[in-house]
């Protein structure tokens, strides 16, 4: 009986090593290859001027005049965002949530089209808020660089180009996150590097070069590449 127990322990230990060791080696490879320290730069007029250049390249006025944006993120979450009234309807799986950003007590949750007012409703509403904060950031992050509590710094990259480091000190799901915007000659974003509490590796780069110009003139991304992952943004519709 003791021998059988030892054999079982050996098998379990072997399985654990077999599963975890490649994962640790895989993570270690990416960590040492991509991990970067958060850079520091200079705040003030030059940083703000680069931020305005970025907004001009994206036609910020057209985005600002856009009252409604609809999109699907990674074919999992669908959004109908009424920017003008500061509300959003969020759909995923069997859930529908009507978010009221002016008064969250007025937000409503539905499961299989039936309104839910139990404790579960609040959990679903909080999940919808978390999803919206994440998924909308991948859609409109460049337009948020002058939000309240944002610190902007101008950075010199290794190839001596100017980049814009943006740190969010308040609001959102993960305040304190930083993003380094890499720009082309016109100031239009081509990628950003991320220092966030949600990622185990600092400085990972995601692309911002698959843009579409919507009916309202707002420029929005349709795809991001993050390492070997693709983040798809489909069904984009805008109205004024």
PDB file of C-alpha atoms in Angstrom:
ATOM      1  CA  UNK A   1       0.000   0.000   0.000  1.00  0.00           C
ATOM      2  CA  UNK A   2       2.884   2.311   0.897  1.00  0.00           C
ATOM      3  CA  UNK A   3       4.584   1.539  -2.423  1.00  0.00           C
ATOM      4  CA  UNK A   4       1.404   2.405  -4.329  1.00  0.00           C
ATOM      5  CA  UNK A   5       1.141   5.708  -2.454  1.00  0.00           C
ATOM      6  CA  UNK A   6       4.745   6.536  -3.329  1.00  0.00           C
ATOM      7  CA  UNK A   7       4.099   5.729  -6.976  1.00  0.00           C
ATOM      8  CA  UNK A   8       1.019   7.958  -7.003  1.00  0.00           C
ATOM      9  CA  UNK A   9       3.014  10.798  -5.440  1.00  0.00           C
ATOM     10  CA  UNK A  10       5.735  10.354  -8.064  1.00  0.00           C
ATOM     11  CA  UNK A  11       3.166  10.466 -10.846  1.00  0.00           C
ATOM     12  CA  UNK A  12       1.488  13.588  -9.400  1.00  0.00           C
ATOM     13  CA  UNK A  13       4.863  15.284  -8.904  1.00  0.00           C
ATOM     14  CA  UNK A  14       5.874  14.378 -12.446  1.00  0.00           C
ATOM     15  CA  UNK A  15       2.674  15.828 -13.873  1.00  0.00           C
ATOM     16  CA  UNK A  16       3.130  19.046 -11.880  1.00  0.00           C
ATOM     17  CA  UNK A  17       6.723  19.449 -13.097  1.00  0.00           C
ATOM     18  CA  UNK A  18       5.709  18.583 -16.655  1.00  0.00           C
ATOM     19  CA  UNK A  19       2.970  21.228 -16.641  1.00  0.00           C
ATOM     20  CA  UNK A  20       4.612  24.009 -14.621  1.00  0.00           C
ATOM     21  CA  UNK A  21       8.243  23.850 -15.760  1.00  0.00           C
ATOM     22  CA  UNK A  22       7.542  24.719 -19.418  1.00  0.00           C
ATOM     23  CA  UNK A  23       5.213  27.493 -18.252  1.00  0.00           C
ATOM     24  CA  UNK A  24       7.897  28.928 -15.955  1.00  0.00           C
ATOM     25  CA  UNK A  25      10.511  28.737 -18.705  1.00  0.00           C
ATOM     26  CA  UNK A  26       8.081  30.336 -21.159  1.00  0.00           C
ATOM     27  CA  UNK A  27       7.298  33.182 -18.742  1.00  0.00           C
ATOM     28  CA  UNK A  28      10.971  33.634 -17.884  1.00  0.00           C
ATOM     29  CA  UNK A  29      11.869  33.958 -21.565  1.00  0.00           C
ATOM     30  CA  UNK A  30       9.264  36.655 -22.181  1.00  0.00           C
ATOM     31  CA  UNK A  31      10.083  38.432 -18.919  1.00  0.00           C
ATOM     32  CA  UNK A  32      13.775  38.829 -19.679  1.00  0.00           C
ATOM     33  CA  UNK A  33      13.108  39.612 -23.338  1.00  0.00           C
ATOM     34  CA  UNK A  34      10.380  42.238 -22.909  1.00  0.00           C
ATOM     35  CA  UNK A  35      10.307  43.530 -19.327  1.00  0.00           C
ATOM     36  CA  UNK A  36      11.278  47.223 -19.104  1.00  0.00           C
ATOM     37  CA  UNK A  37      11.527  49.731 -16.310  1.00  0.00           C
ATOM     38  CA  UNK A  38       9.014  52.572 -16.416  1.00  0.00           C
ATOM     39  CA  UNK A  39      10.800  55.524 -18.030  1.00  0.00           C
ATOM     40  CA  UNK A  40      10.722  59.048 -16.656  1.00  0.00           C
ATOM     41  CA  UNK A  41      10.495  62.188 -18.701  1.00  0.00           C
ATOM     42  CA  UNK A  42       9.582  65.845 -18.511  1.00  0.00           C
ATOM     43  CA  UNK A  43       6.134  67.245 -17.794  1.00  0.00           C
ATOM     44  CA  UNK A  44       4.906  70.651 -18.890  1.00  0.00           C
ATOM     45  CA  UNK A  45       4.357  72.528 -22.132  1.00  0.00           C
ATOM     46  CA  UNK A  46       6.429  70.259 -24.400  1.00  0.00           C
ATOM     47  CA  UNK A  47       4.610  67.148 -23.214  1.00  0.00           C
ATOM     48  CA  UNK A  48       1.238  68.834 -23.636  1.00  0.00           C
ATOM     49  CA  UNK A  49       2.234  70.069 -27.109  1.00  0.00           C
ATOM     50  CA  UNK A  50       3.037  66.506 -28.169  1.00  0.00           C
ATOM     51  CA  UNK A  51      -0.305  65.360 -26.715  1.00  0.00           C
ATOM     52  CA  UNK A  52      -2.155  68.011 -28.740  1.00  0.00           C
ATOM     53  CA  UNK A  53      -0.242  66.958 -31.852  1.00  0.00           C
ATOM     54  CA  UNK A  54      -1.446  63.412 -31.251  1.00  0.00           C
ATOM     55  CA  UNK A  55      -5.066  64.567 -30.889  1.00  0.00           C
ATOM     56  CA  UNK A  56      -4.828  66.707 -34.033  1.00  0.00           C
ATOM     57  CA  UNK A  57      -3.522  63.720 -36.010  1.00  0.00           C
ATOM     58  CA  UNK A  58      -6.610  61.779 -34.911  1.00  0.00           C
ATOM     59  CA  UNK A  59      -9.083  64.611 -35.571  1.00  0.00           C
ATOM     60  CA  UNK A  60     -10.133  64.924 -31.942  1.00  0.00           C
ATOM     61  CA  UNK A  61     -12.884  67.422 -32.813  1.00  0.00           C
ATOM     62  CA  UNK A  62     -14.686  64.743 -34.850  1.00  0.00           C
ATOM     63  CA  UNK A  63     -14.424  62.272 -31.974  1.00  0.00           C
ATOM     64  CA  UNK A  64     -15.654  64.884 -29.508  1.00  0.00           C
ATOM     65  CA  UNK A  65     -18.668  65.609 -31.736  1.00  0.00           C
ATOM     66  CA  UNK A  66     -19.520  61.897 -31.928  1.00  0.00           C
ATOM     67  CA  UNK A  67     -22.492  61.264 -29.635  1.00  0.00           C
ATOM     68  CA  UNK A  68     -22.846  57.496 -30.065  1.00  0.00           C
ATOM     69  CA  UNK A  69     -20.364  54.634 -30.551  1.00  0.00           C
ATOM     70  CA  UNK A  70     -21.263  50.983 -30.995  1.00  0.00           C
ATOM     71  CA  UNK A  71     -18.688  48.180 -31.150  1.00  0.00           C
ATOM     72  CA  UNK A  72     -17.903  44.551 -30.339  1.00  0.00           C
ATOM     73  CA  UNK A  73     -14.715  43.644 -28.469  1.00  0.00           C
ATOM     74  CA  UNK A  74     -13.041  40.288 -29.207  1.00  0.00           C
ATOM     75  CA  UNK A  75     -16.400  38.934 -30.402  1.00  0.00           C
ATOM     76  CA  UNK A  76     -17.401  38.586 -26.720  1.00  0.00           C
ATOM     77  CA  UNK A  77     -18.702  41.927 -25.459  1.00  0.00           C
ATOM     78  CA  UNK A  78     -20.973  44.273 -27.383  1.00  0.00           C
ATOM     79  CA  UNK A  79     -21.445  47.940 -26.480  1.00  0.00           C
ATOM     80  CA  UNK A  80     -23.925  50.678 -27.362  1.00  0.00           C
ATOM     81  CA  UNK A  81     -22.342  53.770 -25.833  1.00  0.00           C
ATOM     82  CA  UNK A  82     -24.421  56.940 -25.706  1.00  0.00           C
ATOM     83  CA  UNK A  83     -21.620  59.435 -25.095  1.00  0.00           C
ATOM     84  CA  UNK A  84     -23.971  62.387 -25.160  1.00  0.00           C
ATOM     85  CA  UNK A  85     -26.063  61.070 -22.251  1.00  0.00           C
ATOM     86  CA  UNK A  86     -23.226  59.210 -20.497  1.00  0.00           C
ATOM     87  CA  UNK A  87     -24.885  55.788 -20.628  1.00  0.00           C
ATOM     88  CA  UNK A  88     -23.972  52.462 -22.211  1.00  0.00           C
ATOM     89  CA  UNK A  89     -25.789  49.206 -22.872  1.00  0.00           C
ATOM     90  CA  UNK A  90     -23.451  46.220 -22.453  1.00  0.00           C
ATOM     91  CA  UNK A  91     -24.192  42.721 -23.788  1.00  0.00           C
ATOM     92  CA  UNK A  92     -22.302  39.480 -23.105  1.00  0.00           C
ATOM     93  CA  UNK A  93     -23.423  35.879 -22.836  1.00  0.00           C
ATOM     94  CA  UNK A  94     -26.976  35.932 -21.416  1.00  0.00           C
ATOM     95  CA  UNK A  95     -26.466  39.323 -19.738  1.00  0.00           C
ATOM     96  CA  UNK A  96     -27.538  42.838 -20.614  1.00  0.00           C
ATOM     97  CA  UNK A  97     -26.638  45.814 -18.443  1.00  0.00           C
ATOM     98  CA  UNK A  98     -27.745  49.409 -18.877  1.00  0.00           C
ATOM     99  CA  UNK A  99     -25.015  51.509 -17.291  1.00  0.00           C
ATOM    100  CA  UNK A 100     -25.764  55.019 -16.071  1.00  0.00           C
ATOM    101  CA  UNK A 101     -22.411  56.726 -15.481  1.00  0.00           C
ATOM    102  CA  UNK A 102     -24.083  59.827 -14.020  1.00  0.00           C
ATOM    103  CA  UNK A 103     -25.863  57.823 -11.314  1.00  0.00           C
ATOM    104  CA  UNK A 104     -24.780  54.210 -10.944  1.00  0.00           C
ATOM    105  CA  UNK A 105     -27.754  53.472  -8.696  1.00  0.00           C
ATOM    106  CA  UNK A 106     -29.867  53.801 -11.841  1.00  0.00           C
ATOM    107  CA  UNK A 107     -27.950  51.081 -13.699  1.00  0.00           C
ATOM    108  CA  UNK A 108     -30.030  48.000 -14.521  1.00  0.00           C
ATOM    109  CA  UNK A 109     -29.159  44.329 -15.077  1.00  0.00           C
ATOM    110  CA  UNK A 110     -31.023  41.778 -17.193  1.00  0.00           C
ATOM    111  CA  UNK A 111     -30.486  38.022 -17.495  1.00  0.00           C
ATOM    112  CA  UNK A 112     -32.099  36.291 -20.471  1.00  0.00           C
ATOM    113  CA  UNK A 113     -34.030  39.555 -21.072  1.00  0.00           C
ATOM    114  CA  UNK A 114     -35.541  39.515 -17.564  1.00  0.00           C
ATOM    115  CA  UNK A 115     -34.692  42.342 -15.187  1.00  0.00           C
ATOM    116  CA  UNK A 116     -32.795  41.138 -12.133  1.00  0.00           C
ATOM    117  CA  UNK A 117     -32.879  43.047  -8.833  1.00  0.00           C
ATOM    118  CA  UNK A 118     -31.169  40.493  -6.580  1.00  0.00           C
ATOM    119  CA  UNK A 119     -27.638  40.716  -5.188  1.00  0.00           C
ATOM    120  CA  UNK A 120     -26.519  39.039  -8.390  1.00  0.00           C
ATOM    121  CA  UNK A 121     -27.587  42.136 -10.320  1.00  0.00           C
ATOM    122  CA  UNK A 122     -24.969  44.253  -8.570  1.00  0.00           C
ATOM    123  CA  UNK A 123     -22.281  41.704  -9.394  1.00  0.00           C
ATOM    124  CA  UNK A 124     -23.297  41.781 -13.048  1.00  0.00           C
ATOM    125  CA  UNK A 125     -23.343  45.583 -13.079  1.00  0.00           C
ATOM    126  CA  UNK A 126     -19.842  45.730 -11.586  1.00  0.00           C
ATOM    127  CA  UNK A 127     -18.626  43.233 -14.167  1.00  0.00           C
ATOM    128  CA  UNK A 128     -20.136  45.368 -16.924  1.00  0.00           C
ATOM    129  CA  UNK A 129     -18.339  48.455 -15.569  1.00  0.00           C
ATOM    130  CA  UNK A 130     -15.042  46.567 -15.436  1.00  0.00           C
ATOM    131  CA  UNK A 131     -15.514  45.284 -18.986  1.00  0.00           C
ATOM    132  CA  UNK A 132     -16.452  48.724 -20.260  1.00  0.00           C
ATOM    133  CA  UNK A 133     -13.422  50.362 -18.631  1.00  0.00           C
ATOM    134  CA  UNK A 134     -11.095  47.831 -20.234  1.00  0.00           C
ATOM    135  CA  UNK A 135     -12.710  47.414 -23.638  1.00  0.00           C
ATOM    136  CA  UNK A 136     -13.457  51.097 -24.248  1.00  0.00           C
ATOM    137  CA  UNK A 137      -9.845  51.935 -23.391  1.00  0.00           C
ATOM    138  CA  UNK A 138      -8.689  49.735 -26.281  1.00  0.00           C
ATOM    139  CA  UNK A 139     -11.064  51.748 -28.476  1.00  0.00           C
ATOM    140  CA  UNK A 140     -10.618  55.370 -27.385  1.00  0.00           C
ATOM    141  CA  UNK A 141      -7.477  55.527 -25.213  1.00  0.00           C
ATOM    142  CA  UNK A 142      -5.756  58.224 -27.323  1.00  0.00           C
ATOM    143  CA  UNK A 143      -8.648  60.590 -26.691  1.00  0.00           C
ATOM    144  CA  UNK A 144      -8.300  60.245 -22.895  1.00  0.00           C
ATOM    145  CA  UNK A 145      -4.863  61.809 -22.490  1.00  0.00           C
ATOM    146  CA  UNK A 146      -6.285  65.019 -21.027  1.00  0.00           C
ATOM    147  CA  UNK A 147      -8.704  63.321 -18.630  1.00  0.00           C
ATOM    148  CA  UNK A 148      -8.704  64.511 -15.020  1.00  0.00           C
ATOM    149  CA  UNK A 149      -5.815  63.088 -12.998  1.00  0.00           C
ATOM    150  CA  UNK A 150      -3.648  62.288 -16.042  1.00  0.00           C
ATOM    151  CA  UNK A 151       0.069  63.084 -15.967  1.00  0.00           C
ATOM    152  CA  UNK A 152       1.808  63.566 -19.342  1.00  0.00           C
ATOM    153  CA  UNK A 153       5.572  63.320 -19.870  1.00  0.00           C
ATOM    154  CA  UNK A 154       7.669  63.647 -22.994  1.00  0.00           C
ATOM    155  CA  UNK A 155      10.165  60.818 -23.416  1.00  0.00           C
ATOM    156  CA  UNK A 156      13.150  60.308 -25.709  1.00  0.00           C
ATOM    157  CA  UNK A 157      13.184  56.748 -27.049  1.00  0.00           C
ATOM    158  CA  UNK A 158      16.286  54.693 -27.866  1.00  0.00           C
ATOM    159  CA  UNK A 159      16.125  55.829 -31.501  1.00  0.00           C
ATOM    160  CA  UNK A 160      15.955  59.451 -30.300  1.00  0.00           C
ATOM    161  CA  UNK A 161      12.290  59.943 -31.191  1.00  0.00           C
ATOM    162  CA  UNK A 162       9.780  61.737 -28.975  1.00  0.00           C
ATOM    163  CA  UNK A 163       7.135  59.592 -27.272  1.00  0.00           C
ATOM    164  CA  UNK A 164       4.340  60.485 -24.877  1.00  0.00           C
ATOM    165  CA  UNK A 165       4.141  58.813 -21.464  1.00  0.00           C
ATOM    166  CA  UNK A 166       0.660  58.997 -19.941  1.00  0.00           C
ATOM    167  CA  UNK A 167      -0.069  57.991 -16.336  1.00  0.00           C
ATOM    168  CA  UNK A 168      -3.604  57.699 -14.974  1.00  0.00           C
ATOM    169  CA  UNK A 169      -3.581  58.586 -11.292  1.00  0.00           C
ATOM    170  CA  UNK A 170      -7.342  58.349 -10.752  1.00  0.00           C
ATOM    171  CA  UNK A 171     -10.534  56.779 -12.114  1.00  0.00           C
ATOM    172  CA  UNK A 172     -10.889  53.566 -14.090  1.00  0.00           C
ATOM    173  CA  UNK A 173     -10.502  50.036 -12.801  1.00  0.00           C
ATOM    174  CA  UNK A 174      -6.725  50.189 -12.305  1.00  0.00           C
ATOM    175  CA  UNK A 175      -5.554  53.707 -11.407  1.00  0.00           C
ATOM    176  CA  UNK A 176      -1.781  54.161 -11.522  1.00  0.00           C
ATOM    177  CA  UNK A 177      -1.300  52.494 -14.917  1.00  0.00           C
ATOM    178  CA  UNK A 178       1.082  54.089 -17.424  1.00  0.00           C
ATOM    179  CA  UNK A 179       1.237  53.940 -21.221  1.00  0.00           C
ATOM    180  CA  UNK A 180       4.013  55.116 -23.525  1.00  0.00           C
ATOM    181  CA  UNK A 181       2.564  56.233 -26.848  1.00  0.00           C
ATOM    182  CA  UNK A 182       4.819  55.681 -29.871  1.00  0.00           C
ATOM    183  CA  UNK A 183       3.957  58.114 -32.670  1.00  0.00           C
ATOM    184  CA  UNK A 184       4.704  58.552 -36.357  1.00  0.00           C
ATOM    185  CA  UNK A 185       5.939  61.811 -37.887  1.00  0.00           C
ATOM    186  CA  UNK A 186       2.426  63.293 -37.933  1.00  0.00           C
ATOM    187  CA  UNK A 187       1.815  62.454 -34.268  1.00  0.00           C
ATOM    188  CA  UNK A 188      -0.540  59.555 -34.998  1.00  0.00           C
ATOM    189  CA  UNK A 189      -0.160  56.573 -32.631  1.00  0.00           C
ATOM    190  CA  UNK A 190       1.371  53.401 -34.030  1.00  0.00           C
ATOM    191  CA  UNK A 191       1.707  51.502 -30.722  1.00  0.00           C
ATOM    192  CA  UNK A 192       1.951  51.890 -26.974  1.00  0.00           C
ATOM    193  CA  UNK A 193       3.920  50.188 -24.225  1.00  0.00           C
ATOM    194  CA  UNK A 194       2.108  49.303 -21.024  1.00  0.00           C
ATOM    195  CA  UNK A 195       2.954  49.360 -17.334  1.00  0.00           C
ATOM    196  CA  UNK A 196      -0.217  48.080 -15.690  1.00  0.00           C
ATOM    197  CA  UNK A 197      -1.192  46.143 -12.587  1.00  0.00           C
ATOM    198  CA  UNK A 198      -2.994  43.577 -14.756  1.00  0.00           C
ATOM    199  CA  UNK A 199       0.087  42.485 -16.712  1.00  0.00           C
ATOM    200  CA  UNK A 200       2.943  40.507 -15.129  1.00  0.00           C
ATOM    201  CA  UNK A 201       5.493  41.964 -17.564  1.00  0.00           C
ATOM    202  CA  UNK A 202       6.165  45.724 -17.696  1.00  0.00           C
ATOM    203  CA  UNK A 203       6.635  47.524 -20.986  1.00  0.00           C
ATOM    204  CA  UNK A 204       4.750  45.105 -23.259  1.00  0.00           C
ATOM    205  CA  UNK A 205       3.939  46.702 -26.606  1.00  0.00           C
ATOM    206  CA  UNK A 206       0.567  46.634 -28.390  1.00  0.00           C
ATOM    207  CA  UNK A 207      -0.037  47.927 -31.891  1.00  0.00           C
ATOM    208  CA  UNK A 208      -2.260  50.897 -32.742  1.00  0.00           C
ATOM    209  CA  UNK A 209      -1.977  50.973 -36.522  1.00  0.00           C
ATOM    210  CA  UNK A 210      -5.194  49.357 -37.795  1.00  0.00           C
ATOM    211  CA  UNK A 211      -7.391  52.455 -37.934  1.00  0.00           C
ATOM    212  CA  UNK A 212     -10.741  53.144 -39.536  1.00  0.00           C
ATOM    213  CA  UNK A 213     -12.363  56.520 -40.119  1.00  0.00           C
ATOM    214  CA  UNK A 214     -15.995  56.283 -39.033  1.00  0.00           C
ATOM    215  CA  UNK A 215     -19.030  58.064 -40.499  1.00  0.00           C
ATOM    216  CA  UNK A 216     -18.635  60.892 -37.987  1.00  0.00           C
ATOM    217  CA  UNK A 217     -14.941  61.325 -38.842  1.00  0.00           C
ATOM    218  CA  UNK A 218     -13.721  59.808 -35.584  1.00  0.00           C
ATOM    219  CA  UNK A 219     -10.685  57.567 -36.084  1.00  0.00           C
ATOM    220  CA  UNK A 220     -10.927  54.298 -34.160  1.00  0.00           C
ATOM    221  CA  UNK A 221      -8.826  51.119 -34.126  1.00  0.00           C
ATOM    222  CA  UNK A 222     -10.093  47.803 -35.480  1.00  0.00           C
ATOM    223  CA  UNK A 223      -7.310  45.505 -34.258  1.00  0.00           C
ATOM    224  CA  UNK A 224      -4.412  45.385 -31.795  1.00  0.00           C
ATOM    225  CA  UNK A 225      -1.509  42.965 -31.803  1.00  0.00           C
ATOM    226  CA  UNK A 226      -0.098  42.077 -28.373  1.00  0.00           C
ATOM    227  CA  UNK A 227       2.760  39.570 -28.643  1.00  0.00           C
ATOM    228  CA  UNK A 228       1.091  36.602 -30.410  1.00  0.00           C
ATOM    229  CA  UNK A 229      -2.429  37.682 -29.423  1.00  0.00           C
ATOM    230  CA  UNK A 230      -4.926  39.618 -31.504  1.00  0.00           C
ATOM    231  CA  UNK A 231      -7.561  41.935 -30.030  1.00  0.00           C
ATOM    232  CA  UNK A 232     -10.358  42.413 -32.549  1.00  0.00           C
ATOM    233  CA  UNK A 233     -12.778  45.342 -32.537  1.00  0.00           C
ATOM    234  CA  UNK A 234     -15.721  44.814 -34.889  1.00  0.00           C
ATOM    235  CA  UNK A 235     -19.120  46.270 -35.765  1.00  0.00           C
ATOM    236  CA  UNK A 236     -18.022  49.880 -35.192  1.00  0.00           C
ATOM    237  CA  UNK A 237     -20.825  52.380 -35.758  1.00  0.00           C
ATOM    238  CA  UNK A 238     -20.917  56.077 -34.886  1.00  0.00           C
ATOM    239  CA  UNK A 239     -23.490  58.848 -35.073  1.00  0.00           C
ATOM    240  CA  UNK A 240     -23.656  62.501 -34.118  1.00  0.00           C
TER     241      UNK A 240
END
